[in-house]
Coordinates of C-alpha atoms in Angstrom, one line a residue:
M17 CA 70.7 48.9 -57.4
G18 CA 70.5 49.8 -61.1
R19 CA 67.3 49.6 -63.2
S20 CA 68.4 46.5 -65.1
M21 CA 69.4 44.7 -61.9
R22 CA 66.1 45.5 -60.3
A23 CA 64.3 44.2 -63.4
N24 CA 66.2 40.9 -63.3
F25 CA 65.6 40.6 -59.5
Y26 CA 61.8 41.0 -59.9
T27 CA 61.8 38.6 -62.9
K28 CA 63.5 35.9 -60.8
L29 CA 61.2 36.6 -57.8
L30 CA 58.1 36.3 -60.0
S31 CA 59.4 33.0 -61.4
V32 CA 60.0 31.6 -57.9
S33 CA 56.6 32.7 -56.7
T34 CA 54.9 31.2 -59.8
A35 CA 56.7 27.9 -59.2
F36 CA 55.7 27.9 -55.5
I37 CA 52.0 28.6 -56.4
A38 CA 52.1 25.8 -59.0
V39 CA 53.4 23.4 -56.4
V40 CA 50.7 24.4 -53.9
I41 CA 47.9 24.1 -56.5
A42 CA 49.2 20.7 -57.6
F43 CA 49.3 19.5 -54.0
Q44 CA 45.7 20.7 -53.4
L45 CA 44.5 19.0 -56.6
F46 CA 46.1 15.7 -55.5
T47 CA 44.6 16.0 -52.0
F48 CA 41.1 16.8 -53.3
S49 CA 41.2 14.0 -55.9
A50 CA 42.0 11.4 -53.3
E51 CA 39.1 9.7 -51.6
P52 CA 38.3 11.7 -48.5
E53 CA 38.4 10.0 -45.1
K54 CA 34.8 9.1 -44.0
P55 CA 33.6 11.1 -41.0
T56 CA 33.1 9.1 -37.8
T57 CA 29.5 10.5 -37.6
E58 CA 27.1 11.9 -40.0
I59 CA 25.0 14.7 -38.7
N60 CA 22.4 14.7 -41.5
E61 CA 22.1 14.6 -45.3
T62 CA 23.0 18.2 -45.7
G63 CA 26.0 18.1 -43.4
K64 CA 24.4 20.7 -41.1
Y65 CA 23.9 20.4 -37.4
A66 CA 20.4 19.4 -36.7
I67 CA 18.1 19.2 -33.6
F68 CA 15.2 16.8 -33.7
S69 CA 12.0 16.6 -31.6
L70 CA 11.6 13.4 -29.6
D71 CA 8.9 10.7 -29.9
I72 CA 6.7 10.5 -26.8
P73 CA 6.0 6.9 -25.5
N74 CA 2.4 5.8 -25.8
Q75 CA 2.4 4.3 -22.3
M76 CA 4.3 5.3 -19.2
T77 CA 4.2 4.6 -15.5
F78 CA 5.8 6.0 -12.4
A79 CA 6.0 3.6 -9.3
N80 CA 3.6 1.3 -11.1
E81 CA 1.0 4.1 -11.4
E82 CA -0.2 5.0 -14.9
V83 CA 0.9 8.3 -16.3
P84 CA -2.0 9.7 -18.4
I85 CA 0.3 10.6 -21.3
N86 CA -2.7 10.8 -23.8
R87 CA -3.7 14.1 -22.2
Y88 CA -2.3 17.1 -24.0
D89 CA -1.2 18.9 -20.7
V90 CA 0.6 15.8 -19.4
K91 CA 2.2 15.0 -22.8
E92 CA 3.5 18.6 -23.2
S93 CA 4.8 18.8 -19.6
F94 CA 6.6 15.5 -20.1
D95 CA 7.9 16.5 -23.5
R96 CA 9.5 19.6 -22.0
E97 CA 11.5 17.6 -19.4
L98 CA 12.4 15.0 -21.9
L99 CA 13.8 17.6 -24.3
V100 CA 15.6 19.5 -21.6
N101 CA 17.3 16.5 -20.2
T102 CA 18.1 14.9 -23.5
Y103 CA 19.7 18.0 -25.0
W104 CA 21.5 19.0 -21.8
Q105 CA 23.9 16.3 -22.8
S106 CA 26.8 16.9 -20.4
Q107 CA 24.6 16.8 -17.4
T108 CA 22.8 13.7 -18.4
V109 CA 26.0 11.8 -19.3
L110 CA 27.2 12.6 -15.7
F111 CA 23.9 11.3 -14.4
I112 CA 24.4 8.0 -16.3
K113 CA 28.0 7.7 -15.0
R114 CA 27.1 8.5 -11.4
A115 CA 24.1 6.2 -11.4
N116 CA 26.3 3.3 -12.0
R117 CA 28.0 4.0 -8.6
Y118 CA 25.1 5.0 -6.4
F119 CA 22.1 3.1 -7.7
P120 CA 23.5 -0.2 -6.5
I121 CA 23.5 1.3 -3.0
I122 CA 20.1 2.9 -3.1
E123 CA 18.1 0.1 -4.9
P124 CA 18.3 -2.6 -2.2
I125 CA 17.4 -0.1 0.5
L126 CA 14.3 1.0 -1.4
K127 CA 13.4 -2.7 -2.0
K128 CA 13.9 -3.6 1.7
N129 CA 11.6 -0.8 2.7
G130 CA 8.8 -1.5 0.2
V131 CA 9.4 1.8 -1.7
P132 CA 9.2 1.5 -5.6
D133 CA 12.5 1.4 -7.4
D134 CA 11.6 4.5 -9.4
F135 CA 12.3 6.7 -6.4
K136 CA 16.0 6.3 -7.1
Y137 CA 15.4 8.8 -9.9
L138 CA 14.0 11.2 -7.3
S139 CA 17.3 11.2 -5.5
L140 CA 19.0 11.8 -8.8
I141 CA 17.0 14.9 -9.7
E142 CA 17.3 16.2 -6.1
S143 CA 21.1 16.1 -5.9
G144 CA 22.5 15.0 -9.3
L145 CA 23.9 12.1 -7.2
M146 CA 26.6 14.3 -5.7
S147 CA 27.2 13.2 -2.2
R148 CA 28.1 16.7 -1.0
A149 CA 25.3 18.5 -2.8
Q150 CA 23.9 21.5 -0.9
S151 CA 21.0 23.7 -1.9
P152 CA 20.9 27.5 -1.2
A153 CA 18.1 26.8 1.3
G154 CA 20.3 24.4 3.3
A155 CA 19.1 21.0 2.1
V156 CA 22.0 18.6 1.7
G157 CA 23.1 15.1 0.6
L158 CA 21.8 12.8 -2.1
W159 CA 18.2 13.2 -0.8
Q160 CA 18.5 16.9 0.0
F161 CA 17.1 16.8 3.6
M162 CA 16.6 20.0 5.5
K163 CA 18.1 20.0 9.0
T164 CA 14.8 19.7 10.9
T165 CA 13.4 17.1 8.5
G166 CA 16.6 15.0 8.8
K167 CA 16.4 15.0 12.6
E168 CA 12.6 14.2 12.4
Y169 CA 13.4 11.0 10.4
G170 CA 16.2 9.8 12.7
L171 CA 19.4 11.3 11.2
E172 CA 22.0 12.8 13.5
V173 CA 22.7 16.4 12.5
S174 CA 25.4 18.2 14.4
K175 CA 28.6 20.2 13.8
E176 CA 30.7 17.1 13.7
V177 CA 28.4 14.5 12.3
D178 CA 25.7 15.1 9.7
E179 CA 24.0 11.9 8.5
R180 CA 22.1 13.7 5.8
Y181 CA 25.3 13.1 3.9
H182 CA 25.4 9.5 4.8
I183 CA 24.1 7.6 1.7
E184 CA 22.7 4.5 3.4
K185 CA 21.2 6.3 6.4
S186 CA 19.7 9.2 4.4
T187 CA 18.1 6.7 2.0
E188 CA 16.5 4.9 4.9
A189 CA 15.2 8.2 6.2
A190 CA 13.8 9.1 2.7
C191 CA 12.0 5.7 2.7
K192 CA 10.4 6.5 6.0
Y193 CA 9.2 9.8 4.6
L194 CA 7.9 8.4 1.4
K195 CA 6.0 5.6 3.0
K196 CA 4.4 8.0 5.4
M197 CA 3.3 10.2 2.5
Y198 CA 2.0 7.1 0.6
D199 CA 0.0 6.0 3.6
H200 CA -1.5 9.5 3.7
Y201 CA -2.3 9.9 0.0
G202 CA -2.6 6.4 -1.3
S203 CA -0.5 7.6 -4.3
W204 CA 3.2 7.3 -4.9
T205 CA 3.0 10.2 -7.4
L206 CA 1.6 12.5 -4.8
A207 CA 4.2 11.2 -2.3
A208 CA 6.9 12.2 -4.8
A209 CA 5.3 15.7 -5.2
S210 CA 5.1 16.2 -1.5
Y211 CA 8.9 15.5 -1.3
N212 CA 9.3 18.8 -3.1
A213 CA 6.4 20.9 -1.9
G214 CA 5.8 19.4 1.5
R215 CA 2.7 17.6 2.8
S216 CA 0.9 20.8 3.8
G217 CA 1.6 22.4 0.5
I218 CA 0.1 19.5 -1.5
N219 CA -2.8 19.1 0.9
R220 CA -3.7 22.8 0.6
Q221 CA -3.8 22.5 -3.2
L222 CA -5.7 19.3 -3.3
S223 CA -8.4 20.8 -1.1
R224 CA -8.4 24.1 -2.9
Q225 CA -8.7 22.6 -6.4
K226 CA -11.0 19.7 -5.4
V227 CA -8.9 17.1 -7.1
D228 CA -7.2 13.9 -5.9
N229 CA -4.1 13.3 -8.1
Y230 CA -1.0 15.1 -9.1
F231 CA -1.7 15.3 -12.8
D232 CA -4.9 17.3 -12.2
L233 CA -3.2 19.8 -9.9
L234 CA -2.1 23.3 -11.0
L235 CA 1.1 23.9 -9.1
N236 CA 4.0 26.3 -8.9
E237 CA 6.6 26.0 -11.6
E238 CA 9.0 23.9 -9.5
T239 CA 6.6 21.3 -8.2
G240 CA 4.6 21.4 -11.4
R241 CA 7.7 20.1 -13.3
Y242 CA 9.0 17.9 -10.5
V243 CA 7.4 14.6 -11.1
Y244 CA 7.6 15.0 -14.9
R245 CA 11.4 15.5 -14.5
I246 CA 11.6 12.3 -12.5
I247 CA 9.7 10.4 -15.2
A248 CA 11.8 11.9 -18.0
I249 CA 15.1 10.9 -16.3
K250 CA 13.7 7.4 -15.7
E251 CA 12.9 7.2 -19.4
I252 CA 16.3 8.4 -20.6
L253 CA 18.4 6.3 -18.2
S254 CA 16.3 3.2 -18.8
K255 CA 17.2 3.3 -22.5
P256 CA 20.1 5.8 -23.0
D257 CA 21.1 4.4 -26.4
H258 CA 17.6 5.3 -27.7
Y259 CA 18.2 8.9 -26.8
G260 CA 21.7 9.1 -28.2
F261 CA 23.7 8.5 -25.0
H262 CA 26.5 6.1 -25.6
V263 CA 28.6 5.7 -22.5
K264 CA 31.2 2.9 -22.6
S265 CA 31.2 0.6 -19.6
E266 CA 34.8 1.6 -18.7
D267 CA 33.7 5.3 -18.6
L268 CA 31.0 4.6 -15.9
Y269 CA 31.9 5.6 -12.4
Q270 CA 32.4 2.3 -10.6
P271 CA 31.1 1.4 -7.1
M272 CA 33.7 1.9 -4.5
E273 CA 35.3 -1.2 -3.1
T274 CA 35.3 -0.6 0.7
K275 CA 35.6 -2.2 4.0
T276 CA 34.1 -1.0 7.3
I277 CA 35.6 -0.5 10.7
E278 CA 33.7 0.5 13.9
L279 CA 34.8 3.6 15.7
N280 CA 33.7 3.8 19.3
N281 CA 35.8 6.7 20.7
G282 CA 36.8 10.2 19.6
V283 CA 39.4 11.0 17.0
P284 CA 41.6 14.0 17.7
S285 CA 42.8 14.3 14.1
F286 CA 41.2 12.7 11.0
P287 CA 44.3 13.7 8.9
D288 CA 46.4 11.6 11.3
F289 CA 43.8 8.8 11.3
A290 CA 43.9 8.7 7.5
I291 CA 47.6 8.5 7.4
K292 CA 47.6 5.7 9.9
H293 CA 45.2 3.8 7.6
N294 CA 47.4 4.4 4.5
I295 CA 45.0 6.8 2.8
T296 CA 44.7 10.6 2.4
Y297 CA 42.4 12.8 4.4
K298 CA 40.6 13.6 1.1
E299 CA 39.9 9.9 0.5
L300 CA 38.6 9.4 4.0
K301 CA 36.2 12.3 3.6
D302 CA 35.1 11.2 0.1
L303 CA 34.0 7.9 1.5
N304 CA 32.5 9.4 4.7
P305 CA 31.1 12.8 3.7
W306 CA 28.9 12.8 6.9
L307 CA 32.1 13.5 8.9
R308 CA 32.0 17.3 8.9
E309 CA 35.0 18.2 10.9
A310 CA 38.7 17.2 11.0
Y311 CA 38.1 15.6 14.4
L312 CA 35.4 13.8 16.3
T313 CA 34.9 14.3 20.1
N314 CA 32.2 11.5 20.5
T315 CA 31.7 12.2 24.2
A316 CA 28.7 9.9 24.1
K317 CA 30.8 7.0 23.0
K318 CA 28.5 6.2 20.0
S319 CA 29.5 3.6 17.5
Y320 CA 30.2 4.9 14.0
S321 CA 30.9 2.8 10.9
I322 CA 33.8 4.3 9.0
M323 CA 34.4 3.2 5.4
L324 CA 37.9 2.7 4.1
P325 CA 39.2 1.6 0.7
Q326 CA 39.3 -2.2 0.4
S327 CA 42.6 -2.2 -1.4
D328 CA 44.5 -0.6 1.4
K329 CA 45.6 -2.8 4.4
L330 CA 44.7 -1.5 7.8
V331 CA 47.5 -0.9 10.3
Q332 CA 48.5 -3.7 12.8
N333 CA 46.9 -4.0 16.2
E334 CA 43.6 -2.7 14.8
T335 CA 41.7 -4.0 17.8
S336 CA 43.8 -2.5 20.6
E337 CA 42.0 -0.3 23.1
S338 CA 44.2 2.7 22.3
D339 CA 43.1 2.6 18.6
S340 CA 39.4 2.1 19.7
T341 CA 38.5 0.6 16.3
K342 CA 37.7 -2.9 15.2
T343 CA 37.2 -4.7 11.9
E344 CA 33.6 -5.3 11.1
S345 CA 32.7 -9.0 11.5

């Protein structure tokens, strides 16, 4: 290419580039001059992300017992748990969603047994309201019973059946424990603390420190935070909007619509049992997490209540001897 041709080429290229830049600048000026779309949320006046401290309520109770929130140590301990659970947003949103499913099961059992309603929050902090929750120490279920404690309070714990995972039965067992601790201490707050540290652990510290209530005790990190966390979760879930949690009703996890059948014999294969009842094995185990194997020998011929989805019809001849099940009356 000759010198003059190259010069003409670069001149044309410059003209095209200049025109393109002019178009881009004109488009940007038009865009910036238009009224910007309003943001759906405003973080603060400067447009920067901001974290705020939280107001502490002037009065608080747990299980109808006064929380001495005016004391600096109580206030600061509660403040810690309120901040942690407010700003751990994903976890607390899940708590709110799950509570809508499980609290309606737990609440009437607490009421029937004379245990304050606030103890539903103890179950929440123990397990996150996950029916299959299991701790590294071996505590399982919504109420996180250890094997020996579960058996002590009437739960069947075996290879095939573990009622620590049974929501209703484990809640009944928790009520027995809590009422026993309340009779011992005369304090629901100490009863709650003993659920974490054990009766002997709380007794030892009460005697050693010569005090008679939870808020005066110097305890290890876990138990020292335990009751404050329950109270903080109660505060947040009692008024979630106040703490910035806006969960639409349709986003809440709904209670499961179920029906119950009685099982009196063994089941060689729960996958086959599930198929027979028009559900999957996974659905069967989700509704009955206390069934720990894919079969049930049931040599003792015990009666077990099995939950099935209400929307699915049971197979015909439900009450035949060969099926060994019957619809709950």
